[in-house]
Each structure stands twice: as structure tokens, then as C-alpha cells.
Amino acid sequence: MTAAVVLTPVSAPVADHVLVVALDGALDYTNAELLRRDVEAVLGAEHRELVLDLSDLGFCDSTGIRILLSIRKLMQERDGAVTLAGPNARLARIFRLTGLINAFTVAPSLAEALDAVGARSTPR
Amino acid sequence: MVDHRRQWPITDDLAALRENIQRYAAQAGLTGPRLDDLVIAANEAAINVLEHGGGAGTLAISCDGGVLAVDVADRVGVLRPGAVPSERPSGRGDRGFGLWLMGELCDSVTIDRIPGQSTIRLSMQVGEGAALGRSAHSV
């Protein structure tokens, strides 16, 4: 199996309902299901916005895309949304090609993703 | 330029397989997005073997006459020539999606079938003409 993608919760100066998680590694057929379980494990009841920082994710295949879509569904079921931040050129290409880019808010960097989420959120 | 054929078994160590393909293809002269495209496509073909092709097979790579070819063979032989969809399938879960993606990423995708074995061949031109041939396709 490809080494599991490492999840690191990121403390970001945003509202309590926003969870920011950095992903590090390669997401493929052999470890994608594990990522979904790991994301579910770090999601709290209060989280409505999930920001995935992909800047250290080196690879994502069609199975990874399927898992990202299932994570999106998970968030939609709680009236939430997923933002993907900082995909590298390889990821951005496959996201465009597969149409995934239309299913998510995709921001070029984590900072821009947080701006977008902040603009969507009601002020505290 | 490399011209000798290399071959690896397809196992669940996809990361190692991708590294092997990347190294060979880079030495053969494939660079940039086209190198990425081949690695993604070959990974999809390997997934197909793991998921639908009996779970075992081989991936061979060779470079001949300016064409880099990746041959991914299963031990089932169900996949038929002409199975590559030209339009993106709506369902992301089926085998057609990976095949469609390979067709989008590579210069050509062909399937050969003999009893008990289907082989997907992914081809990429390297060197002169390669960039020209695909520039209209790059996203």
C-alpha cells in the first residue's frame, strides 16, 4: 500500500465552524479509503466548512477524486462545503480534466482559501 | 535515450510503480505535463488491473523509434479492444472512467486481447514533434 496520506489539522484564524486540514503524501487507489475515515475522525459536530490544504499532496488518481467527492457529500449532508487549496500543477490538471474543479471551490493557496471561506461565513 | 524494456509486477505498491515509470520516462526524454500525464495514465491502468483485472499483472515500459510505450497486462482478458470511451463517462466509479482518462492523457491508447490476458498500451511521442502533436490538447 502507498504510505497513508498524513492529515495535520491547521490552526487558522477563522471561525469555529471551519476545519482546516493539511494533506501530505500521495492519494491513490490503495490508501484513498483510509483518508476518508481519517477525515471523518477529525471532523467535529460544529464543523460546516472543511478546507483541505493540498500543497503537499504530490499525487491524486481517480480513486482519490472519488474519495474527495465522497468527502464533499459528507459535508453537504451537514449543509457544509469543502474548499481545496493549493493543488500542484499535476493535481490541478487532473482536477480540470475530470471536472472535479467544478464540484469544489478550488483556491490557489491556503491564504486565498481562507479568504473565500471567511467571505462566505457570517461574522461572529 | 533508453531503449531497453523494463518490466515490473503490478502490486498494491503503486507509489513504487509510479516512481519507476517516472524515472524511465524522464530518462527517455518525456518532461513536464506530458510526463505527469503518462504517470497518471499508467497509474490508472494499474488500478484497473487491481480492481477489475484479477488483481495481478505486469507493467512493461519501452522506448522505440521516439515512441514511449507502457504495456499494462492483466491475467483475466475481459477488457476488449475499442473499450476506451471517447466521451467522459458520467459515473466516476466504473472502469470506463479510468479508460477515458487514459485516452485524454496519452497520445494513443490501444487494447490487445488474447485468451486470459488483456493488454493496454499507452503511447507517448518523445523528442521532436511530441510537443507539437499535443499542444492543442494541453489544458
Short mmCIF file of C-alpha atoms in Angstrom, two decimals:
data_model
loop_
_atom_site.label_atom_id
_atom_site.label_comp_id
_atom_site.label_asym_id
_atom_site.label_seq_id
_atom_site.Cartn_x
_atom_site.Cartn_y
_atom_site.Cartn_z
CA MET A 1 0.00 0.00 0.00
CA THR A 2 1.10 3.54 -0.66
CA ALA A 3 2.00 5.27 2.60
CA ALA A 4 -1.11 6.79 4.15
CA VAL A 5 -1.74 10.43 3.41
CA VAL A 6 -0.83 12.33 6.56
CA LEU A 7 -3.52 14.63 7.94
CA THR A 8 -2.48 17.61 10.01
CA PRO A 9 -5.14 19.90 11.47
CA VAL A 10 -4.05 23.50 10.93
CA SER A 11 -4.93 26.22 13.37
CA ALA A 12 -6.20 29.08 11.28
CA PRO A 13 -7.58 32.45 12.33
CA VAL A 14 -11.07 31.62 11.17
CA ALA A 15 -14.43 30.81 12.73
CA ASP A 16 -15.04 27.73 14.89
CA HIS A 17 -17.12 26.03 12.22
CA VAL A 18 -14.14 25.95 9.84
CA LEU A 19 -11.79 22.98 9.95
CA VAL A 20 -8.51 23.31 8.09
CA VAL A 21 -6.56 20.12 7.42
CA ALA A 22 -3.27 19.79 5.53
CA LEU A 23 -2.72 16.64 3.47
CA ASP A 24 0.77 15.30 2.85
CA GLY A 25 1.66 12.37 0.61
CA ALA A 26 0.14 10.63 -2.39
CA LEU A 27 -3.56 9.79 -2.62
CA ASP A 28 -4.28 6.69 -4.69
CA TYR A 29 -6.34 3.53 -5.02
CA THR A 30 -4.54 1.83 -2.16
CA ASN A 31 -4.96 4.48 0.54
CA ALA A 32 -7.90 6.66 -0.51
CA GLU A 33 -10.50 4.94 1.66
CA LEU A 34 -8.21 5.45 4.66
CA LEU A 35 -8.20 9.20 4.02
CA ARG A 36 -11.99 9.34 4.15
CA ARG A 37 -12.01 7.59 7.51
CA ASP A 38 -9.27 9.90 8.81
CA VAL A 39 -11.20 12.99 7.70
CA GLU A 40 -14.36 11.69 9.37
CA ALA A 41 -12.36 11.13 12.54
CA VAL A 42 -11.13 14.74 12.76
CA LEU A 43 -14.47 16.31 11.79
CA GLY A 44 -16.32 17.74 14.76
CA ALA A 45 -20.08 18.28 15.03
CA GLU A 46 -19.50 22.04 14.81
CA HIS A 47 -17.62 21.97 11.51
CA ARG A 48 -19.52 23.21 8.47
CA GLU A 49 -16.60 24.26 6.32
CA LEU A 50 -13.72 21.95 5.51
CA VAL A 51 -10.60 23.37 3.93
CA LEU A 52 -8.15 20.80 2.59
CA ASP A 53 -4.67 22.20 2.06
CA LEU A 54 -3.30 20.13 -0.83
CA SER A 55 0.00 21.94 -1.27
CA ASP A 56 1.96 18.90 -0.02
CA LEU A 57 -0.18 16.34 -1.82
CA GLY A 58 2.02 15.13 -4.65
CA PHE A 59 -0.41 12.84 -6.43
CA CYS A 60 -4.11 12.10 -6.73
CA ASP A 61 -5.66 9.46 -9.00
CA SER A 62 -9.26 8.73 -10.00
CA THR A 63 -9.86 6.85 -6.75
CA GLY A 64 -8.60 9.84 -4.80
CA ILE A 65 -11.00 12.02 -6.75
CA ARG A 66 -13.85 9.68 -5.87
CA ILE A 67 -12.91 9.97 -2.20
CA LEU A 68 -12.72 13.78 -2.37
CA LEU A 69 -16.24 13.71 -3.85
CA SER A 70 -17.45 11.46 -1.04
CA ILE A 71 -15.95 13.88 1.49
CA ARG A 72 -17.81 16.68 -0.30
CA LYS A 73 -21.04 14.66 0.04
CA LEU A 74 -20.33 14.15 3.71
CA MET A 75 -20.04 17.93 4.18
CA GLN A 76 -23.12 18.63 2.06
CA GLU A 77 -25.15 16.34 4.29
CA ARG A 78 -24.38 18.70 7.15
CA ASP A 79 -25.10 21.75 4.98
CA GLY A 80 -21.41 22.39 4.66
CA ALA A 81 -18.84 22.72 1.92
CA VAL A 82 -15.29 21.70 1.03
CA THR A 83 -12.61 24.03 -0.29
CA LEU A 84 -9.47 22.63 -1.91
CA ALA A 85 -6.40 24.80 -1.50
CA GLY A 86 -3.03 24.90 -3.28
CA PRO A 87 -3.15 21.91 -5.65
CA ASN A 88 0.12 21.47 -7.57
CA ALA A 89 0.15 21.56 -11.39
CA ARG A 90 -0.31 17.80 -11.70
CA LEU A 91 -3.33 17.80 -9.38
CA ALA A 92 -4.80 20.91 -10.99
CA ARG A 93 -4.58 19.24 -14.39
CA ILE A 94 -6.38 16.07 -13.32
CA PHE A 95 -8.97 18.14 -11.41
CA ARG A 96 -9.71 20.12 -14.57
CA LEU A 97 -9.75 17.09 -16.82
CA THR A 98 -12.12 15.12 -14.62
CA GLY A 99 -14.42 18.04 -13.96
CA LEU A 100 -13.64 17.90 -10.25
CA ILE A 101 -12.68 21.54 -10.37
CA ASN A 102 -16.36 22.39 -10.94
CA ALA A 103 -17.53 20.38 -7.94
CA PHE A 104 -15.40 22.26 -5.41
CA THR A 105 -14.22 25.71 -4.58
CA VAL A 106 -10.55 25.48 -5.55
CA ALA A 107 -8.18 28.19 -4.34
CA PRO A 108 -4.57 28.58 -5.49
CA SER A 109 -3.31 28.87 -1.92
CA LEU A 110 -4.41 28.26 1.64
CA ALA A 111 -4.48 32.01 2.32
CA GLU A 112 -6.86 32.56 -0.57
CA ALA A 113 -9.00 29.62 0.50
CA LEU A 114 -9.33 31.11 3.99
CA ASP A 115 -10.28 34.47 2.48
CA ALA A 116 -13.00 32.77 0.44
CA VAL A 117 -14.31 30.83 3.44
CA GLY A 118 -14.19 33.97 5.57
CA ALA A 119 -16.20 35.88 3.00
CA ARG A 120 -18.84 33.12 2.99
CA SER A 121 -19.08 33.00 6.77
CA THR A 122 -21.34 35.22 8.80
CA PRO A 123 -19.29 37.46 11.11
CA ARG A 124 -19.09 36.27 14.70
CA MET B 1 17.87 7.83 -24.54
CA VAL B 2 16.89 4.49 -23.11
CA ASP B 3 15.68 1.69 -25.32
CA HIS B 4 15.77 -1.40 -23.16
CA ARG B 5 12.49 -2.74 -21.93
CA ARG B 6 11.77 -2.76 -18.21
CA GLN B 7 9.01 -4.68 -16.51
CA TRP B 8 7.50 -4.70 -13.04
CA PRO B 9 4.73 -6.67 -11.38
CA ILE B 10 1.59 -4.71 -10.51
CA THR B 11 1.08 -4.85 -6.77
CA ASP B 12 -0.54 -2.54 -4.27
CA ASP B 13 2.75 -0.63 -4.05
CA LEU B 14 1.58 1.91 -6.61
CA ALA B 15 3.93 4.58 -5.29
CA ALA B 16 6.99 2.49 -6.21
CA LEU B 17 5.49 1.69 -9.61
CA ARG B 18 4.90 5.40 -10.31
CA GLU B 19 8.48 6.19 -9.35
CA ASN B 20 9.80 3.52 -11.73
CA ILE B 21 7.66 4.84 -14.60
CA GLN B 22 8.60 8.44 -13.85
CA ARG B 23 12.32 7.63 -13.81
CA TYR B 24 12.24 5.65 -17.05
CA ALA B 25 10.05 8.14 -18.91
CA ALA B 26 12.16 11.11 -17.79
CA GLN B 27 15.32 9.36 -19.00
CA ALA B 28 13.57 8.67 -22.29
CA GLY B 29 13.03 12.41 -22.69
CA LEU B 30 9.46 12.95 -21.53
CA THR B 31 9.17 16.13 -19.46
CA GLY B 32 6.74 18.50 -17.77
CA PRO B 33 2.99 17.96 -18.01
CA ARG B 34 3.36 15.13 -20.52
CA LEU B 35 5.49 13.22 -18.04
CA ASP B 36 2.82 13.80 -15.40
CA ASP B 37 0.14 12.68 -17.85
CA LEU B 38 1.87 9.40 -18.58
CA VAL B 39 2.40 8.68 -14.89
CA ILE B 40 -1.28 9.40 -14.13
CA ALA B 41 -2.45 7.27 -17.07
CA ALA B 42 -0.17 4.34 -16.20
CA ASN B 43 -1.36 4.51 -12.59
CA GLU B 44 -4.99 4.35 -13.83
CA ALA B 45 -4.15 1.31 -15.96
CA ALA B 46 -2.55 -0.37 -12.95
CA ILE B 47 -5.61 0.39 -10.80
CA ASN B 48 -7.75 -1.23 -13.48
CA VAL B 49 -5.72 -4.40 -13.11
CA LEU B 50 -6.00 -4.33 -9.31
CA GLU B 51 -9.72 -3.58 -9.36
CA HIS B 52 -11.08 -5.39 -12.41
CA GLY B 53 -8.23 -7.37 -13.93
CA GLY B 54 -7.86 -10.14 -11.40
CA GLY B 55 -5.61 -8.21 -9.05
CA ALA B 56 -2.31 -9.20 -10.65
CA GLY B 57 -0.48 -8.29 -13.80
CA THR B 58 2.61 -6.64 -15.19
CA LEU B 59 3.60 -3.22 -16.40
CA ALA B 60 6.29 -3.00 -19.05
CA ILE B 61 7.82 0.15 -20.45
CA SER B 62 9.92 0.56 -23.56
CA CYS B 63 11.07 3.26 -25.94
CA ASP B 64 11.44 2.58 -29.63
CA GLY B 65 11.69 4.99 -32.52
CA GLY B 66 10.75 8.03 -30.48
CA VAL B 67 7.66 6.42 -29.01
CA LEU B 68 7.49 5.62 -25.33
CA ALA B 69 5.10 2.74 -24.68
CA VAL B 70 3.67 1.45 -21.43
CA ASP B 71 2.07 -2.01 -21.67
CA VAL B 72 -0.19 -2.96 -18.79
CA ALA B 73 -1.28 -6.60 -18.88
CA ASP B 74 -3.82 -8.34 -16.69
CA ARG B 75 -4.40 -12.10 -16.30
CA VAL B 76 -8.12 -12.08 -16.98
CA GLY B 77 -8.55 -10.99 -20.56
CA VAL B 78 -12.03 -9.48 -20.25
CA LEU B 79 -11.10 -5.99 -21.45
CA ARG B 80 -11.69 -5.74 -25.21
CA PRO B 81 -10.18 -3.61 -27.96
CA GLY B 82 -12.25 -0.48 -28.50
CA ALA B 83 -13.29 -0.19 -24.85
CA VAL B 84 -11.85 3.32 -24.46
CA PRO B 85 -14.78 5.79 -24.30
CA SER B 86 -14.41 8.98 -26.33
CA GLU B 87 -16.79 10.90 -24.06
CA ARG B 88 -16.31 11.27 -20.32
CA PRO B 89 -18.49 8.66 -18.57
CA SER B 90 -20.88 10.19 -16.07
CA GLY B 91 -20.13 7.67 -13.33
CA ARG B 92 -16.73 8.07 -11.73
CA GLY B 93 -16.78 4.60 -10.25
CA ASP B 94 -16.75 2.43 -13.36
CA ARG B 95 -13.88 1.07 -15.35
CA GLY B 96 -14.75 3.31 -18.29
CA PHE B 97 -13.76 6.42 -16.37
CA GLY B 98 -10.15 5.33 -15.95
CA LEU B 99 -10.00 4.25 -19.59
CA TRP B 100 -11.42 7.57 -20.74
CA LEU B 101 -8.85 9.39 -18.63
CA MET B 102 -6.00 7.38 -20.20
CA GLY B 103 -7.30 8.35 -23.64
CA GLU B 104 -7.29 12.03 -22.68
CA LEU B 105 -3.80 11.90 -21.19
CA CYS B 106 -1.89 9.87 -23.78
CA ASP B 107 -1.16 10.22 -27.49
CA SER B 108 -2.78 6.86 -28.07
CA VAL B 109 -4.35 4.03 -26.09
CA THR B 110 -4.84 0.61 -27.64
CA ILE B 111 -6.07 -2.65 -26.17
CA ASP B 112 -4.95 -6.12 -27.26
CA ARG B 113 -6.69 -9.23 -26.08
CA ILE B 114 -5.67 -12.85 -26.16
CA PRO B 115 -7.37 -15.59 -24.11
CA GLY B 116 -6.57 -14.93 -20.46
CA GLN B 117 -4.86 -11.59 -20.99
CA SER B 118 -5.78 -8.06 -21.96
CA THR B 119 -3.01 -5.53 -22.52
CA ILE B 120 -3.50 -1.78 -22.53
CA ARG B 121 -0.78 0.08 -24.44
CA LEU B 122 -0.27 3.75 -23.58
CA SER B 123 1.91 5.60 -26.09
CA MET B 124 3.64 8.95 -25.92
CA GLN B 125 5.85 10.50 -28.55
CA VAL B 126 9.12 11.79 -27.19
CA GLY B 127 11.54 14.26 -28.65
CA GLU B 128 10.85 16.29 -31.78
CA GLY B 129 7.24 16.64 -32.75
CA ALA B 130 5.93 15.50 -29.39
CA ALA B 131 5.09 18.96 -28.09
CA LEU B 132 3.67 19.98 -31.47
CA GLY B 133 1.45 16.97 -31.69
CA ARG B 134 -0.19 17.58 -28.37
CA SER B 135 -0.01 21.32 -27.85
CA ALA B 136 -3.65 21.79 -28.90
CA HIS B 137 -4.63 19.31 -26.23
CA SER B 138 -2.83 20.77 -23.25
CA VAL B 139 -5.08 22.28 -20.61
#
